[in-house]
Amino acid sequence: MPPAPRVTSPADPGFWRSPLRGPWLTSVLGVVLLVGITVLFVTGLLSYAAYNPNLSPVNDKTPDKGLLGFYLFAWPTDPHWLYRLNQGLHVTVGVTLIPVLLAKLWSVLPKLFTLPPARSIGHALERVSLLLLVGGALFEFVTGVLNVQLEYLFPGSFYPLHFYGAWVFFAAFAAHAVLRLPQAVRVLREPGWRARLRDPRPEPVDEIDEGGLVAPRPAEPTLSRRGALGMVGAGSALLFVTTVGQTVDGPLRRTALFAPHGGGDPGSGANGFQINKTAAKVGVEPRDTGDLWRLVVSGPHREVSLSRTDLLQLPLHSATLPIACVEGWSTSDQRWRGVRLRDLAVLAGFEEDPPGVLVESLQRHGAFRKAALRDNQVRDPRSLLALRVNGQDLSPDHGYPARIIVPAAPGVLNTKWVSRLTFGEL
Ligand SMILES: Nc1nc2c(c(=O)[nH]1)N[C@H]1C(S)=C(S)[C@@H](COP(=O)(O)O)O[C@H]1N2
Ligand SMILES: [Mo]
C-alpha cells in the first residue's frame, strides 16, 4: 500500500479527518434548522409588524424598506399575550438553535475551503449564495444575541441591521433549502437511517455524498454519532432552560441565567416586576414628575391640560396585561388601573370612532420616547393611560406619573412618563 499523501492545506479533502462528517449528519441538522429558522423568520416578521411601522415615522426604524414591508398589517389587540408569545418564541428558539447552527457549520466546514473557488458560473453562484447563507446566519444570530445580552449595543441601528440581514439571510436560506431538501429527505428516508445513528463507521462514500462531506481518510472515531447529536442536544437544552424563564416569569425567572437583562431582581411589592430602563438611566428626574407635571391631550380642534389629580377624577378602569419586550423577556399579567385611551380621545374632541394617537414622553433623550398607536389600539377598552399598578401608584421606574399599556403590543409601545397625547395626527 502506498503511503498516505501528506496533506497540509484545508483545501485538500484529505485534510479533514472526522469520521462523523457526511450527508446523514448534515441532513439531520439541516432539517432541524429548516424548521427552527422558519419559526425565527416568521416571528421576526410578525414582531416588526407589531411595531406599527407604517403608521408613523416615529415607529419605523427601517423607513427605506420599500417592498419588504409588503406584508404589514394592523397588529391586533387579541389575544392579549400575542406579542409575549411571539417574542418569547423568537428569542428562545433563536438562542436554543445556536448549538445546532454551530454543529451544522462544522459539518460542512470542508466545503468552505474547496478550490478552485469556482469551476463554472453555476458553481460560482452556488458558492456566493453559500457565503450569504453562512455570513447571514452568523450575522443574524450574533446581532440578535448581542441585542438581548448587552441591551442596545447598537442604539437604534439594531433594527435595520437585523431586519435587512434577515431578508438577505432568508433568501439564501430558502434557495439552499429548495436545492438541498430533496437530498436531505432521501438521506433520511434511506432504509435504516436510524441504524446510522448507532453505526460507528463513517458514512459510505457513494453517490449520495455529492457534496464530498465524507472524509476520504477518516481518523478513528472519538465520539459516536449518537454522542455527537447528544452533545448538540444537551447544549441546546442547557441554553433553553437558562433562557425560557425570562418569558415565563414567576419563580422560573431566576433560572434565566442566559438572559441577564430580563433576569435581574426588580425588587418586590406591587411594582416588583421587570424594569427596562430606569428613570435615572434616561434622565427623568423627580422634579419632572412632581406636582408641576401636566398631561396635554389634544386633537385637531381642542387641547386640555390635566394634572394627575384631574386624571384620578376621571372614570378609572382596570386591565390585566403583561409587558413584553422585543428582547424576549416579559412579565406575567399585571393589574393596571387608569384612564381609557378612548375616554381621553373624547377629551380631544373625538366623541366616537377615535383615531390613532401619538404618545410623547417627557423623557428628552434616547430611543422610545415617542410612539404611535393605531385606532384599534386606542379603541380597545383595555388600553389605558395607567396611573397605578397592582393596587399602588406606579413607581418612578415603571413610568410615574402615567404610562401607556396596550394589550398584545410590544413593550416599546407602552411609553412611560407620558406628557402628551395627540389624537388624529400621526
Ligand atoms: N419613555 C420611555 N418609555 C418606554 C421606554 C423608554 O425607554 N422610554 N422603553 C420601552 C420598552 S422598550 C419597554 S420593554 C417597556 C418596559 O416597561 P417597564 O420598564 O415598566 O417594564 O417600556 C417602554 N416604554
Ligand atoms: Mo422593550
XYZ file of C-alpha atoms and ligand atoms in Angstrom:
451
model
C 0.000 0.000 0.000
C 1.443 3.389 -0.937
C 1.998 5.767 1.977
C -0.842 8.204 2.552
C -0.149 11.516 0.825
C 0.928 14.349 3.093
C -1.768 16.970 3.293
C -1.346 20.361 4.830
C -3.993 22.511 3.185
C -7.640 22.662 4.221
C -8.437 22.876 0.511
C -7.353 19.242 0.295
C -10.189 16.840 1.185
C -7.680 14.611 2.976
C -7.105 17.404 5.495
C -10.498 16.729 7.082
C -10.433 13.572 9.155
C -13.539 13.423 11.299
C -15.449 10.199 10.674
C -18.653 11.954 11.707
C -18.985 14.223 8.699
C -21.320 13.072 5.966
C -24.691 13.700 4.347
C -26.572 11.978 7.147
C -25.302 14.243 9.908
C -25.628 17.351 7.746
C -29.192 16.388 6.782
C -30.336 15.746 10.342
C -29.018 19.128 11.485
C -30.316 20.796 8.326
C -33.872 19.606 8.876
C -33.865 20.880 12.463
C -32.619 24.259 11.221
C -35.168 24.323 8.414
C -37.974 24.158 10.940
C -36.316 26.397 13.540
C -35.149 29.159 11.213
C -38.561 29.282 9.560
C -40.040 29.921 13.023
C -37.436 32.663 13.569
C -38.192 34.328 10.250
C -41.967 34.281 10.700
C -41.885 35.507 14.315
C -39.320 38.137 13.297
C -41.560 39.499 10.543
C -44.533 39.466 12.907
C -42.534 41.307 15.523
C -41.782 44.023 13.004
C -45.471 44.290 12.077
C -46.317 44.634 15.777
C -44.364 47.907 15.892
C -46.927 49.505 13.531
C -44.107 50.811 11.328
C -46.398 52.011 8.554
C -48.492 54.040 10.938
C -45.979 56.775 11.654
C -42.314 57.538 11.062
C -41.729 57.560 14.836
C -42.412 53.813 14.911
C -40.373 52.927 11.852
C -36.731 52.013 12.276
C -36.367 50.968 8.616
C -38.061 53.710 6.582
C -36.312 52.595 3.385
C -37.695 49.074 3.486
C -39.814 49.578 0.326
C -41.306 46.328 -0.879
C -40.013 44.406 2.120
C -42.926 45.856 4.061
C -45.424 44.292 1.642
C -46.930 42.044 4.273
C -47.528 44.595 7.055
C -50.968 44.565 8.632
C -52.807 46.115 11.543
C -51.495 44.296 14.602
C -54.470 43.052 16.657
C -55.080 43.577 20.382
C -56.188 39.970 20.923
C -55.169 37.657 22.427
C -53.579 39.985 24.950
C -50.460 37.759 25.227
C -49.841 37.722 21.471
C -46.597 39.698 21.441
C -45.399 37.965 24.577
C -45.728 34.595 22.864
C -44.322 35.790 19.552
C -41.227 37.361 21.007
C -40.697 34.654 23.601
C -40.635 32.149 20.726
C -38.355 34.294 18.591
C -35.699 34.779 21.239
C -35.944 31.382 22.952
C -35.897 29.404 19.697
C -33.048 31.568 18.393
C -30.901 31.015 21.468
C -31.731 27.296 21.577
C -30.688 26.813 17.945
C -27.159 28.172 18.460
C -25.539 24.754 19.085
C -27.402 23.251 16.119
C -26.232 26.074 13.868
C -22.626 25.682 15.014
C -22.776 21.914 14.526
C -24.233 22.363 11.049
C -21.475 24.793 10.089
C -18.880 22.385 11.452
C -20.417 19.555 9.438
C -19.902 21.392 6.137
C -16.680 23.154 7.025
C -14.535 21.396 4.376
C -16.741 22.821 1.652
C -15.869 26.376 2.596
C -12.277 25.668 1.645
C -12.816 23.898 -1.678
C -10.517 25.007 -4.501
C -10.704 26.220 -7.187
C -13.152 28.808 -5.821
C -15.413 28.294 -8.820
C -15.448 25.646 -11.536
C -18.224 27.260 -13.540
C -20.659 30.146 -13.384
C -23.227 27.896 -11.762
C -20.706 26.773 -9.177
C -19.643 30.382 -8.555
C -23.254 31.409 -7.946
C -23.737 28.492 -5.601
C -20.681 29.466 -3.588
C -21.702 33.103 -3.365
C -25.109 32.015 -2.111
C -23.420 29.796 0.479
C -21.348 32.741 1.658
C -24.526 34.783 2.054
C -26.081 31.841 3.860
C -23.262 31.313 6.327
C -22.478 35.010 6.706
C -26.174 35.837 7.042
C -26.754 33.140 9.651
C -23.784 34.274 11.762
C -24.771 37.912 11.382
C -28.394 37.347 12.449
C -27.500 35.151 15.400
C -24.736 37.446 16.593
C -26.751 40.684 16.317
C -29.751 39.007 17.951
C -27.766 37.630 20.874
C -25.867 40.862 21.409
C -29.090 42.838 21.483
C -30.620 40.507 24.039
C -27.479 40.287 26.145
C -25.944 43.709 26.054
C -29.024 45.898 25.936
C -28.936 48.174 22.922
C -25.332 47.715 21.966
C -26.183 49.303 18.630
C -28.539 52.040 19.746
C -31.233 52.411 17.133
C -29.256 50.601 14.479
C -30.021 47.093 15.718
C -33.393 47.101 13.967
C -32.197 47.929 10.444
C -29.189 45.605 10.785
C -31.258 42.677 11.982
C -34.138 43.431 9.583
C -32.183 43.743 6.330
C -29.836 40.973 7.426
C -32.848 38.730 7.925
C -34.019 39.201 4.342
C -30.599 38.532 2.843
C -30.136 35.517 5.076
C -33.608 34.118 4.489
C -33.363 34.497 0.704
C -30.122 32.493 0.712
C -31.627 30.058 3.208
C -34.743 29.453 1.107
C -32.663 28.887 -2.047
C -30.440 26.481 -0.139
C -33.432 24.601 1.278
C -35.012 24.222 -2.165
C -31.756 22.891 -3.611
C -30.815 20.622 -0.740
C -34.057 19.413 0.802
C -34.645 16.624 -1.763
C -31.234 15.189 -0.962
C -31.766 15.522 2.785
C -35.129 13.771 2.514
C -33.518 10.982 0.508
C -30.780 10.529 3.085
C -33.220 10.482 5.960
C -35.682 8.194 4.180
C -32.971 5.733 3.372
C -33.913 2.385 4.862
C -32.206 2.046 8.171
C -31.387 5.727 8.649
C -31.935 5.226 12.321
C -29.406 2.434 12.302
C -26.890 5.018 11.111
C -27.265 6.682 14.465
C -25.754 3.640 16.162
C -23.344 2.770 13.394
C -19.767 3.601 14.417
C -18.467 3.528 10.837
C -18.109 6.650 8.680
C -20.869 7.194 6.164
C -20.237 5.492 2.807
C -18.589 7.448 0.027
C -21.309 6.982 -2.568
C -23.451 8.960 -4.951
C -25.468 10.417 -2.075
C -22.382 12.244 -0.876
C -22.272 14.528 -3.911
C -21.053 17.307 -1.694
C -17.974 15.331 -0.740
C -18.555 15.643 3.004
C -17.294 12.215 3.943
C -13.608 12.203 4.882
C -11.576 10.172 2.367
C -9.128 9.136 5.109
C -11.179 9.198 8.303
C -9.463 9.150 11.681
C -10.521 6.756 14.423
C -13.824 7.915 15.931
C -13.555 9.600 19.313
C -17.264 10.274 19.613
C -20.165 8.221 18.339
C -22.767 9.727 16.064
C -25.223 9.411 18.881
C -22.793 11.103 21.259
C -22.316 13.990 18.826
C -26.035 14.592 18.419
C -26.464 14.155 22.168
C -23.874 16.844 22.794
C -25.611 19.277 20.453
C -28.963 18.438 22.041
C -27.589 18.880 25.556
C -26.125 22.251 24.581
C -29.475 23.354 23.204
C -31.319 22.052 26.257
C -28.961 23.945 28.554
C -29.491 27.204 26.649
C -33.235 26.596 26.587
C -33.587 26.130 30.349
C -31.382 29.141 31.077
C -33.371 31.392 28.726
C -37.026 30.415 28.779
C -37.598 31.639 32.347
C -37.413 35.256 31.211
C -40.587 34.768 29.198
C -42.394 32.502 31.634
C -41.835 34.826 34.619
C -42.644 33.816 38.206
C -40.087 31.733 40.111
C -38.680 30.481 36.798
C -37.249 33.926 36.105
C -34.387 33.055 38.429
C -33.376 30.280 36.030
C -32.926 32.721 33.148
C -29.169 32.976 33.642
C -28.508 33.456 29.953
C -30.908 36.404 29.798
C -29.412 38.816 32.304
C -31.436 41.801 31.212
C -34.756 40.132 31.933
C -33.308 38.197 34.831
C -32.262 40.897 37.276
C -34.111 41.290 40.525
C -36.733 44.014 40.186
C -37.488 44.075 43.918
C -40.783 43.111 45.489
C -44.218 44.592 46.033
C -46.747 45.996 43.589
C -44.064 47.413 41.301
C -41.774 44.388 41.652
C -41.649 43.299 38.034
C -39.049 43.749 35.311
C -37.850 47.244 34.506
C -36.403 48.032 31.126
C -34.733 51.424 31.628
C -34.940 53.132 34.987
C -35.955 56.772 35.331
C -32.407 57.637 36.415
C -30.939 55.954 33.378
C -32.914 58.032 30.889
C -32.608 61.259 32.883
C -36.184 61.521 34.155
C -35.945 63.407 37.440
C -38.340 63.793 40.357
C -38.978 67.470 39.537
C -40.232 66.422 36.049
C -42.795 64.103 37.553
C -43.895 66.042 40.670
C -46.833 68.384 41.198
C -45.912 70.510 38.203
C -46.336 67.597 35.788
C -49.193 68.016 33.333
C -50.575 65.772 30.624
C -51.541 67.629 27.460
C -54.292 65.885 25.488
C -55.031 67.375 22.115
C -56.958 66.856 18.892
C -57.260 68.962 15.757
C -59.573 71.496 17.456
C -59.100 71.040 21.154
C -56.395 70.874 23.778
C -56.660 70.203 27.504
C -54.057 70.066 30.211
C -54.561 67.655 33.103
C -52.793 67.160 36.421
C -52.524 63.725 37.960
C -55.300 64.666 40.377
C -57.516 65.583 37.393
C -56.791 62.232 35.816
C -57.612 60.343 39.017
C -61.037 62.000 38.987
C -61.890 60.651 35.545
C -63.541 57.211 35.328
C -60.825 54.656 36.146
C -60.726 51.149 34.690
C -58.596 48.069 35.202
C -56.805 45.867 32.692
C -54.732 42.774 33.378
C -51.863 42.825 30.896
C -48.189 41.872 30.601
C -45.171 43.884 29.456
C -43.446 42.009 26.640
C -40.150 43.353 25.300
C -38.612 42.758 21.888
C -35.659 41.288 23.792
C -37.780 38.276 24.637
C -38.335 38.908 28.337
C -41.832 39.536 29.541
C -43.777 39.813 32.762
C -46.785 37.833 33.780
C -50.060 39.768 33.715
C -50.077 42.845 35.948
C -53.197 44.625 37.120
C -53.097 48.158 35.722
C -55.521 50.923 36.613
C -56.014 54.168 34.773
C -57.973 56.149 32.224
C -59.083 54.535 28.979
C -57.388 55.932 25.910
C -60.744 56.146 24.199
C -62.056 58.326 27.062
C -59.069 60.635 26.598
C -59.883 60.746 22.871
C -63.274 62.170 23.827
C -61.494 64.994 25.673
C -59.555 65.642 22.456
C -62.814 66.054 20.559
C -63.423 62.543 19.232
C -66.823 61.625 20.649
C -66.873 58.374 18.696
C -64.611 56.360 16.415
C -61.381 57.583 17.977
C -58.373 57.727 15.649
C -54.795 56.727 16.414
C -52.675 58.691 18.842
C -49.123 59.982 19.024
C -47.750 59.423 22.520
C -44.835 61.505 23.776
C -42.835 61.074 26.931
C -41.319 63.855 28.990
C -38.059 61.950 28.572
C -35.871 64.235 26.480
C -33.245 61.921 25.039
C -32.945 58.383 23.871
C -34.957 55.958 21.795
C -38.561 55.098 22.569
C -39.686 58.463 23.923
C -42.414 58.601 21.296
C -44.712 56.002 19.822
C -47.809 55.976 17.654
C -50.768 53.729 18.461
C -53.308 52.618 15.870
C -57.040 53.282 16.116
C -57.784 49.646 17.005
C -55.415 50.009 19.962
C -56.983 53.274 21.128
C -60.462 51.751 20.873
C -59.734 48.641 22.919
C -61.295 49.133 26.375
C -58.199 47.558 27.980
C -55.869 50.219 26.534
C -55.091 52.578 29.372
C -53.119 55.559 30.393
C -52.152 53.708 33.563
C -51.685 55.573 36.861
C -51.499 52.616 39.192
C -50.370 49.006 39.065
C -51.237 46.070 41.323
C -53.037 48.365 43.754
C -50.342 51.044 44.146
C -49.158 54.140 42.336
C -46.733 53.457 39.506
C -43.148 53.564 40.696
C -40.833 56.133 39.060
C -39.122 53.358 37.125
C -42.391 51.992 35.745
C -43.417 55.380 34.385
C -44.929 57.524 37.171
C -46.980 59.710 36.859
C -48.587 57.945 33.877
C -47.752 55.375 31.249
C -49.401 53.621 28.331
C -50.436 49.981 28.477
C -51.979 48.320 25.416
C -52.974 44.648 25.010
C -50.832 42.411 22.754
C -48.433 45.249 21.887
C -44.631 45.197 22.144
C -43.163 46.869 25.240
C -41.805 49.684 23.107
C -45.330 50.976 22.532
C -46.010 51.133 26.275
C -44.471 54.580 26.697
C -43.512 55.607 30.237
C -43.587 59.109 31.791
C -46.176 60.282 29.258
C -46.569 64.044 28.849
C -48.533 64.467 25.631
C -51.218 62.616 23.674
C -52.053 63.928 20.219
C -55.073 62.219 18.717
C -55.643 62.015 14.994
C -52.271 63.395 13.935
C -49.554 60.800 13.480
N -40.289 56.917 27.839
C -39.932 55.642 27.646
N -40.879 54.687 27.651
C -40.547 53.385 27.454
C -39.207 53.012 27.221
C -38.225 54.038 27.232
O -37.012 53.778 27.040
N -38.615 55.332 27.451
N -38.893 51.688 26.989
C -39.974 50.869 26.453
C -39.649 49.466 26.389
S -38.576 49.005 25.166
C -40.226 48.537 27.213
S -39.920 46.902 27.019
C -41.132 48.944 28.298
C -40.702 48.349 29.615
O -41.518 48.766 30.653
P -41.086 48.548 32.157
O -39.719 49.113 32.349
O -42.122 49.193 33.003
O -41.077 47.041 32.353
O -41.197 50.353 28.422
C -41.286 51.065 27.211
N -41.525 52.455 27.492
Mo -38.540 46.737 25.083
